[in-house]
Every structure is written in structure tokens, then in C-alpha cells.
């Protein structure tokens, strides 16, 4: 008999074996055990009364799984527990039972928000049929800062015969064009930026004085950011900007491979709106860091229309984003609150920041 059961600590060994052997998923048993630690055991939003996820078991053998990652979210200016779908994997012969896993999670999250930020196109269609909506990002666009111009051009041009020669010839022109547009993102001398691995009290203080900027957004306490930065499998970089010795904003970026390019992708940007010069200084620092550490490209999604406008004014290159993969589900009353008050969604929601390239 096949049953749906909540995942417990004792399921970790069998569950890690199931995922390690799942067709085309990748990752060994130790990798998946580390993911369980990140999703649950080390997660500041996890509590004893929150389910880790659910497994389909056939006579005690795991044949399907859906993970549940809790997070802290500010909804209508009040803190709530939000939840995220991760790693929905069911063996082919049991696929007719897989929807029960998601319906179970939807029941758990009925009074809050449920995110799925990494679905395939097929799963996205299922989500839409179940009433999920696209996460209300500001624009389906991103701004790009090129570092290795020739490699970026090769990736863009593809594999046709003359791509290498054309990329080599055009890269100086592209470099000149970006430099000529870069006046707006040169660093403000009064803002001091540094990479940090120490997420201390200054991040709590920044969140306390700025959380009223949006009624609906992820909570950004020091504990939350420390958790994101502690990921041992997905590399991240945290750049912090200070004015007069006080933390005024930061960029959290994820290392990923994109079309063969070593890329820094912005997961979160947060700043004190009362302090000027933060974003251009952070971008200028990011460029210098990327050059020193042999990155090829930095990308900044337009999480809000306001951020998109700021990035546009700073003169970065801009491109459309293809398939938007971020979905959320909530009751009608909560959706009304979300749509009626200022909202800001970034890469902190869902499991996008914990997924590989």
C-alpha cells in the first residue's frame, strides 16, 4: 500500500539514497544530507511543529518526495511563516500519486504564502491550474555588467563557425560602449564597500530601521542572512556598503554557471532609502571583485520597477528574462493584502538561492 507520510529525521538516510539515485537529478548522498541540513536543521525559520516535507512510501520504501522549506516573511507589515516547494521527485510508476504531495503542502500553507521558484515548464502549468500566480516582480528584465567581453559575446553568438573571430573583433567595441555608459555606476567616495562573511548586529539594525519600506517582503534579519551565506554547496558573496561607518545597504549574489559563463547573479539588494549612493557603489565594487576573481558576467534582475529604473539610469546593459519561474499561492484575502500594499520580492523567496546552476 502506498501512503503519504511526513518526513522525519529518521528518514534522512533512506531519503538521501532515493534522491542520489533518482534519474538525472544529480548529487550524491552526502550532498543531499547537506541540503537537508540547510533546508531544515540549520534554518532559523524551522520549528518542531513544521513539516520537513512528505514522502510517498510503498511498503516502507520511498518512491516519491516533496520538500518544504520554511522562511520568515513580512505580510501586511506582520511577520509570518512562509513555505517553499523544493525537489518534487516521484518515480515514473507512481506519478499518478504525485499530486497528493503538493496538495498536502498547500493545505499546510493555506493561511500563508507558498512559493515555487524553480519549476519546470510542465510543473508551472500544474501550478497555474491549481491557482498559483507569478510572483509580482517589477519587470521581466535584468541588467547586465560584462566583465570578460569576448567570452560573453561567444556565449551570445553561439556555436556557428565564425563566432570566435567575430567575438574577438567586437569585444573592444563592446568594452568601450559599456565604459562610456558607466558614469552612473561609479562608486561614491563617501560609501565604503567590502565583502563580508560576518553578518553581525549591523544587519539587524539595518532591517529594523528599513522594514517599513515595504509591507510585503522577506524578513532580512542577521540570522536569516547568516543562514543564506552559510550554504556549503551553493557559493554566495555578500557585499556591504557603509556610509559614515553605518551599514546602509548590501548585495547578496550567487555564483552560477550560465551558458558556460562564470556569473555572479544578484539574489537580493536591500538598502536604506534615506542614504544616497549605495547602489552605484555596490555595483562598482562588484565589477572590481569580478575582475579580480575571474568572473565573466554580473546580472541584476529587476525585482521592482523602482530598482529597474535605478539600474536603467545607471547605464547598465539590459535584456529580457525568458521563462519566469517564480510562482506563489495564497488565499484570496491574503492576495488582496499583497496587491493593495507595497511589495518587494527578490531571490530570497523559494529555493532559487539554494539551487545549483
Coordinates of C-alpha atoms in Angstrom, one line a residue:
X1 CA 0.0 0.0 0.0
X2 CA 1.3 3.5 -0.9
X3 CA 0.9 6.2 1.7
X4 CA 1.9 9.9 2.1
X5 CA 3.9 10.4 5.3
X6 CA 5.6 13.4 6.8
X7 CA 9.4 13.2 6.6
X8 CA 11.2 12.7 9.9
X9 CA 14.8 12.9 11.0
X10 CA 15.0 9.2 10.8
X11 CA 14.1 9.3 7.1
X12 CA 17.3 11.2 6.2
X13 CA 19.4 8.1 5.2
X14 CA 16.8 6.5 3.0
X15 CA 15.7 9.8 1.5
X16 CA 19.3 10.8 0.6
X17 CA 19.7 7.4 -1.1
X18 CA 16.4 7.9 -3.0
X19 CA 17.4 11.4 -4.3
X20 CA 21.0 10.3 -5.1
X21 CA 19.7 7.5 -7.3
X22 CA 16.9 9.5 -8.8
X23 CA 17.3 9.6 -12.6
X24 CA 19.1 12.7 -13.9
X25 CA 18.8 14.6 -10.6
X26 CA 22.5 14.5 -9.6
X27 CA 24.2 14.8 -6.3
X28 CA 25.4 12.0 -4.0
X29 CA 24.1 11.0 -0.7
X30 CA 26.3 13.4 1.2
X31 CA 25.1 16.3 -1.0
X32 CA 21.5 15.6 -0.2
X33 CA 22.2 15.2 3.5
X34 CA 23.8 18.7 3.4
X35 CA 20.7 20.0 1.7
X36 CA 18.5 18.6 4.5
X37 CA 20.7 20.4 7.0
X38 CA 20.3 23.7 5.0
X39 CA 16.6 23.4 4.5
X40 CA 15.7 22.3 8.0
X41 CA 18.2 21.7 10.7
X42 CA 20.2 24.9 10.3
X43 CA 17.2 27.0 9.1
X44 CA 16.3 29.8 11.6
X45 CA 12.7 29.6 10.4
X46 CA 12.3 25.9 11.0
X47 CA 10.5 24.7 14.1
X48 CA 9.4 21.4 15.6
X49 CA 5.8 21.9 14.5
X50 CA 6.7 22.5 10.8
X51 CA 6.8 19.6 8.4
X52 CA 10.1 19.0 6.6
X53 CA 8.2 17.6 3.6
X54 CA 6.4 14.5 2.6
X55 CA 7.3 11.1 1.1
X56 CA 5.4 8.6 -0.8
X57 CA 6.2 5.2 0.7
X58 CA 5.3 1.8 -0.8
X59 CA 5.6 -0.8 1.9
X60 CA 8.1 1.4 3.7
X61 CA 10.2 2.2 0.6
X62 CA 10.4 5.9 -0.5
X63 CA 9.1 6.2 -4.1
X64 CA 8.4 10.0 -4.1
X65 CA 9.3 13.2 -2.2
X66 CA 8.4 16.8 -2.0
X67 CA 10.4 19.1 0.3
X68 CA 9.1 22.0 2.4
X69 CA 11.4 24.9 3.2
X70 CA 10.1 27.5 5.8
X71 CA 11.1 31.1 5.8
X72 CA 10.3 34.4 7.5
X73 CA 8.1 36.8 5.6
X74 CA 6.6 40.2 6.4
X75 CA 3.0 40.1 5.1
X76 CA 0.9 43.2 5.6
X77 CA 3.7 44.5 7.8
X78 CA 3.4 41.5 10.1
X79 CA 5.8 38.6 10.4
X80 CA 4.5 35.2 9.2
X81 CA 6.0 31.8 8.3
X82 CA 6.0 31.3 4.5
X83 CA 6.8 28.0 2.8
X84 CA 8.5 26.8 -0.4
X85 CA 8.3 23.8 -2.7
X86 CA 11.6 22.1 -3.3
X87 CA 12.7 18.9 -5.1
X88 CA 9.4 17.4 -6.1
X89 CA 10.6 13.9 -7.3
X90 CA 8.4 10.9 -7.9
X91 CA 9.3 7.6 -9.6
X92 CA 7.6 7.2 -13.0
X93 CA 5.4 4.3 -12.0
X94 CA 4.0 6.3 -9.1
X95 CA 3.4 9.6 -10.9
X96 CA -0.4 9.3 -10.7
X97 CA 0.0 9.8 -6.9
X98 CA 2.5 12.7 -7.1
X99 CA -0.1 15.5 -6.9
X100 CA -1.1 14.4 -3.4
X101 CA 2.3 15.6 -2.2
X102 CA 1.7 19.1 -3.4
X103 CA -1.9 19.2 -2.2
X104 CA -0.7 18.2 1.3
X105 CA 1.7 21.1 1.3
X106 CA -1.0 23.5 0.0
X107 CA -3.1 22.5 3.0
X108 CA -0.3 23.3 5.3
X109 CA 0.3 26.7 3.8
X110 CA -3.3 27.7 3.3
X111 CA -3.1 30.6 5.8
X112 CA 0.3 31.9 4.5
X113 CA 2.3 32.0 1.3
X114 CA 3.6 29.0 -0.7
X115 CA 6.4 29.6 -3.2
X116 CA 7.7 27.5 -6.1
X117 CA 10.5 29.4 -7.7
X118 CA 12.2 26.6 -9.7
X119 CA 9.5 24.7 -11.5
X120 CA 9.9 23.1 -14.9
X121 CA 7.6 24.3 -17.7
X122 CA 5.4 21.2 -17.1
X123 CA 5.2 21.9 -13.3
X124 CA 4.5 25.5 -14.0
X125 CA 1.4 24.5 -15.9
X126 CA 0.2 22.4 -13.0
X127 CA 0.8 25.3 -10.6
X128 CA -1.3 27.6 -12.7
X129 CA -4.1 25.1 -12.9
X130 CA -4.0 25.0 -9.1
X131 CA -4.3 28.7 -8.7
X132 CA -0.7 29.7 -8.3
X133 CA 0.2 33.1 -9.7
X134 CA 3.5 34.6 -10.8
X135 CA 5.4 36.3 -8.0
X136 CA 4.9 40.0 -8.6
X137 CA 8.4 41.0 -9.6
X138 CA 8.6 44.5 -11.1
X139 CA 9.8 43.6 -14.6
X140 CA 10.7 40.5 -16.5
X141 CA 14.1 42.1 -17.3
X142 CA 17.6 42.2 -16.0
X143 CA 20.6 44.5 -16.1
X144 CA 24.0 43.1 -17.1
X145 CA 27.5 44.1 -16.3
X146 CA 30.0 42.4 -18.6
X147 CA 33.5 41.5 -17.3
X148 CA 35.0 39.2 -19.9
X149 CA 33.6 40.8 -23.1
X150 CA 34.9 38.2 -25.5
X151 CA 33.5 35.2 -23.6
X152 CA 30.2 37.0 -23.2
X153 CA 30.0 37.6 -26.9
X154 CA 30.9 34.0 -27.7
X155 CA 28.2 32.8 -25.4
X156 CA 25.7 35.1 -27.0
X157 CA 26.6 34.3 -30.6
X158 CA 26.5 30.5 -30.1
X159 CA 28.5 27.8 -31.9
X160 CA 28.5 28.9 -35.5
X161 CA 31.8 28.8 -37.3
X162 CA 32.8 32.5 -37.2
X163 CA 31.6 33.2 -33.7
X164 CA 35.1 33.2 -32.1
X165 CA 36.5 35.6 -34.7
X166 CA 33.5 37.9 -34.5
X167 CA 33.6 37.9 -30.7
X168 CA 37.3 38.7 -30.6
X169 CA 36.8 41.6 -33.1
X170 CA 33.7 43.1 -31.5
X171 CA 34.7 42.8 -27.8
X172 CA 36.8 46.0 -27.8
X173 CA 33.8 47.9 -29.1
X174 CA 31.5 46.4 -26.5
X175 CA 34.0 47.2 -23.8
X176 CA 34.2 50.8 -24.9
X177 CA 30.4 51.0 -25.1
X178 CA 30.0 49.7 -21.5
X179 CA 32.7 52.1 -20.2
X180 CA 31.0 55.0 -21.9
X181 CA 27.7 54.2 -20.2
X182 CA 29.3 53.6 -16.8
X183 CA 29.4 57.1 -15.4
X184 CA 26.3 56.4 -13.4
X185 CA 27.6 53.4 -11.5
X186 CA 31.0 54.7 -10.5
X187 CA 31.5 54.4 -6.8
X188 CA 30.5 57.2 -4.4
X189 CA 33.7 58.1 -2.4
X190 CA 31.7 58.5 0.8
X191 CA 30.4 54.9 0.6
X192 CA 32.8 52.2 1.7
X193 CA 32.1 48.7 0.4
X194 CA 33.6 45.5 1.4
X195 CA 32.9 41.8 1.1
X196 CA 31.9 40.3 4.4
X197 CA 31.4 36.9 5.9
X198 CA 30.5 38.3 9.3
X199 CA 26.7 39.1 9.5
X200 CA 26.5 40.9 12.8
X201 CA 24.2 43.3 14.6
X202 CA 24.5 46.0 12.0
X203 CA 22.3 43.9 9.6
X204 CA 19.6 43.6 12.3
X205 CA 19.8 47.3 12.8
X206 CA 19.5 48.0 9.1
X207 CA 16.4 45.8 8.9
X208 CA 14.8 47.4 11.9
X209 CA 15.1 50.9 10.5
X210 CA 14.1 50.0 6.9
X211 CA 11.5 47.2 7.2
X212 CA 8.6 49.7 6.8
X213 CA 9.8 50.4 3.3
X214 CA 7.6 47.5 2.1
X215 CA 4.5 45.9 3.7
X216 CA 5.2 42.6 1.9
X217 CA 8.7 41.3 1.7
X218 CA 11.1 38.7 3.0
X219 CA 12.4 39.4 6.5
X220 CA 16.1 40.3 6.5
X221 CA 17.5 39.8 10.0
X222 CA 21.1 38.9 10.6
X223 CA 20.1 35.3 11.4
X224 CA 18.3 35.0 8.0
X225 CA 21.3 36.4 6.1
X226 CA 23.8 34.3 8.0
X227 CA 21.8 31.2 7.1
X228 CA 21.8 32.1 3.4
X229 CA 25.5 32.8 3.5
X230 CA 26.3 29.6 5.4
X231 CA 25.4 27.4 2.4
X232 CA 28.3 25.0 1.9
X233 CA 27.2 23.8 -1.5
X234 CA 25.9 26.9 -3.3
X235 CA 28.5 29.7 -3.3
X236 CA 27.3 33.2 -2.4
X237 CA 29.0 36.6 -1.9
X238 CA 27.8 39.3 0.4
X239 CA 28.9 42.9 -0.3
X240 CA 28.1 45.5 2.3
X241 CA 28.0 49.3 1.9
X242 CA 28.7 51.7 4.7
X243 CA 28.3 55.5 5.0
X244 CA 29.9 57.2 8.0
X245 CA 30.6 53.8 9.4
X246 CA 27.0 52.7 9.4
X247 CA 25.6 49.8 7.3
X248 CA 23.4 51.4 4.6
X249 CA 22.8 48.5 2.1
X250 CA 24.1 45.3 0.7
X251 CA 24.1 43.0 -2.3
X252 CA 23.8 39.2 -1.9
X253 CA 25.0 37.4 -5.0
X254 CA 25.0 33.7 -6.0
X255 CA 27.8 32.1 -8.1
X256 CA 26.3 30.2 -11.0
X257 CA 27.3 28.9 -14.5
X258 CA 25.2 30.5 -17.2
X259 CA 25.8 29.5 -20.9
X260 CA 29.3 28.4 -19.9
X261 CA 30.0 31.8 -18.2
X262 CA 31.1 32.1 -14.6
X263 CA 28.4 34.5 -13.3
X264 CA 27.5 36.5 -10.2
X265 CA 23.7 36.7 -10.0
X266 CA 22.1 39.1 -7.6
X267 CA 19.8 37.3 -5.2
X268 CA 18.9 40.3 -3.0
X269 CA 19.5 44.0 -2.9
X270 CA 18.5 46.0 0.2
X271 CA 19.3 49.5 1.3
X272 CA 18.3 52.4 3.4
X273 CA 16.3 54.7 1.0
X274 CA 17.4 57.7 3.0
X275 CA 21.0 57.2 2.1
X276 CA 22.2 58.0 -1.4
X277 CA 25.0 56.5 -3.5
X278 CA 24.6 52.9 -2.2
X279 CA 23.6 51.0 -5.4
X280 CA 26.3 52.5 -7.7
X281 CA 29.0 51.9 -5.1
X282 CA 27.9 48.3 -4.6
X283 CA 27.9 47.8 -8.4
X284 CA 31.3 49.4 -8.8
X285 CA 32.7 47.2 -6.1
X286 CA 31.1 44.1 -7.7
X287 CA 32.8 44.9 -11.0
X288 CA 36.2 45.2 -9.4
X289 CA 35.6 42.0 -7.4
X290 CA 34.6 40.1 -10.5
X291 CA 37.7 41.2 -12.4
X292 CA 40.0 40.1 -9.6
X293 CA 38.3 36.8 -9.3
X294 CA 37.8 35.9 -13.0
X295 CA 34.1 36.1 -13.2
X296 CA 32.7 36.8 -16.7
X297 CA 29.3 38.5 -16.0
X298 CA 27.2 40.0 -13.2
X299 CA 23.4 40.0 -13.5
X300 CA 20.9 42.1 -11.6
X301 CA 17.2 41.1 -12.0
X302 CA 14.7 43.9 -11.9
X303 CA 13.0 42.9 -8.6
X304 CA 10.8 46.0 -8.7
X305 CA 10.0 48.7 -11.2
X306 CA 11.9 51.2 -9.0
X307 CA 15.0 49.1 -9.0
X308 CA 14.7 48.6 -12.7
X309 CA 14.5 52.3 -13.2
X310 CA 17.6 52.8 -10.9
X311 CA 19.6 50.3 -12.9
X312 CA 18.4 51.8 -16.2
X313 CA 19.6 55.2 -15.1
X314 CA 23.0 53.8 -14.1
X315 CA 23.6 52.8 -17.7
X316 CA 24.0 49.0 -17.5
X317 CA 23.1 46.8 -20.4
X318 CA 19.6 45.4 -20.3
X319 CA 17.9 42.2 -21.5
X320 CA 14.6 40.5 -21.3
X321 CA 14.3 37.4 -19.0
X322 CA 12.9 34.3 -20.6
X323 CA 10.7 31.8 -18.8
X324 CA 9.7 33.4 -15.4
X325 CA 9.9 30.5 -12.9
X326 CA 8.7 32.2 -9.7
X327 CA 5.2 31.3 -8.5
X328 CA 3.3 31.8 -5.3
X329 CA -0.1 30.6 -3.9
X330 CA -2.2 32.2 -1.2
X331 CA -5.8 32.6 -0.2
X332 CA -7.8 35.4 -1.8
X333 CA -7.8 37.6 1.3
X334 CA -4.0 37.4 1.6
X335 CA -3.7 38.1 -2.1
X336 CA -5.7 41.3 -1.7
X337 CA -3.3 42.4 1.0
X338 CA -0.4 41.6 -1.2
X339 CA -1.8 43.6 -4.1
X340 CA -3.0 46.6 -2.1
X341 CA 0.3 47.5 -0.3
X342 CA 3.9 47.9 -1.5
X343 CA 5.6 44.6 -2.1
X344 CA 9.2 43.6 -2.9
X345 CA 10.2 40.1 -4.0
X346 CA 13.8 39.0 -4.7
X347 CA 15.8 35.8 -4.9
X348 CA 15.3 35.2 -1.2
X349 CA 11.9 33.6 -1.7
X350 CA 11.6 30.0 -2.6
X351 CA 14.6 27.7 -3.2
X352 CA 16.2 29.6 -6.1
X353 CA 19.0 30.8 -3.9
X354 CA 19.7 27.2 -2.8
X355 CA 19.6 25.6 -6.2
X356 CA 22.6 24.9 -8.4
X357 CA 23.4 26.3 -11.8

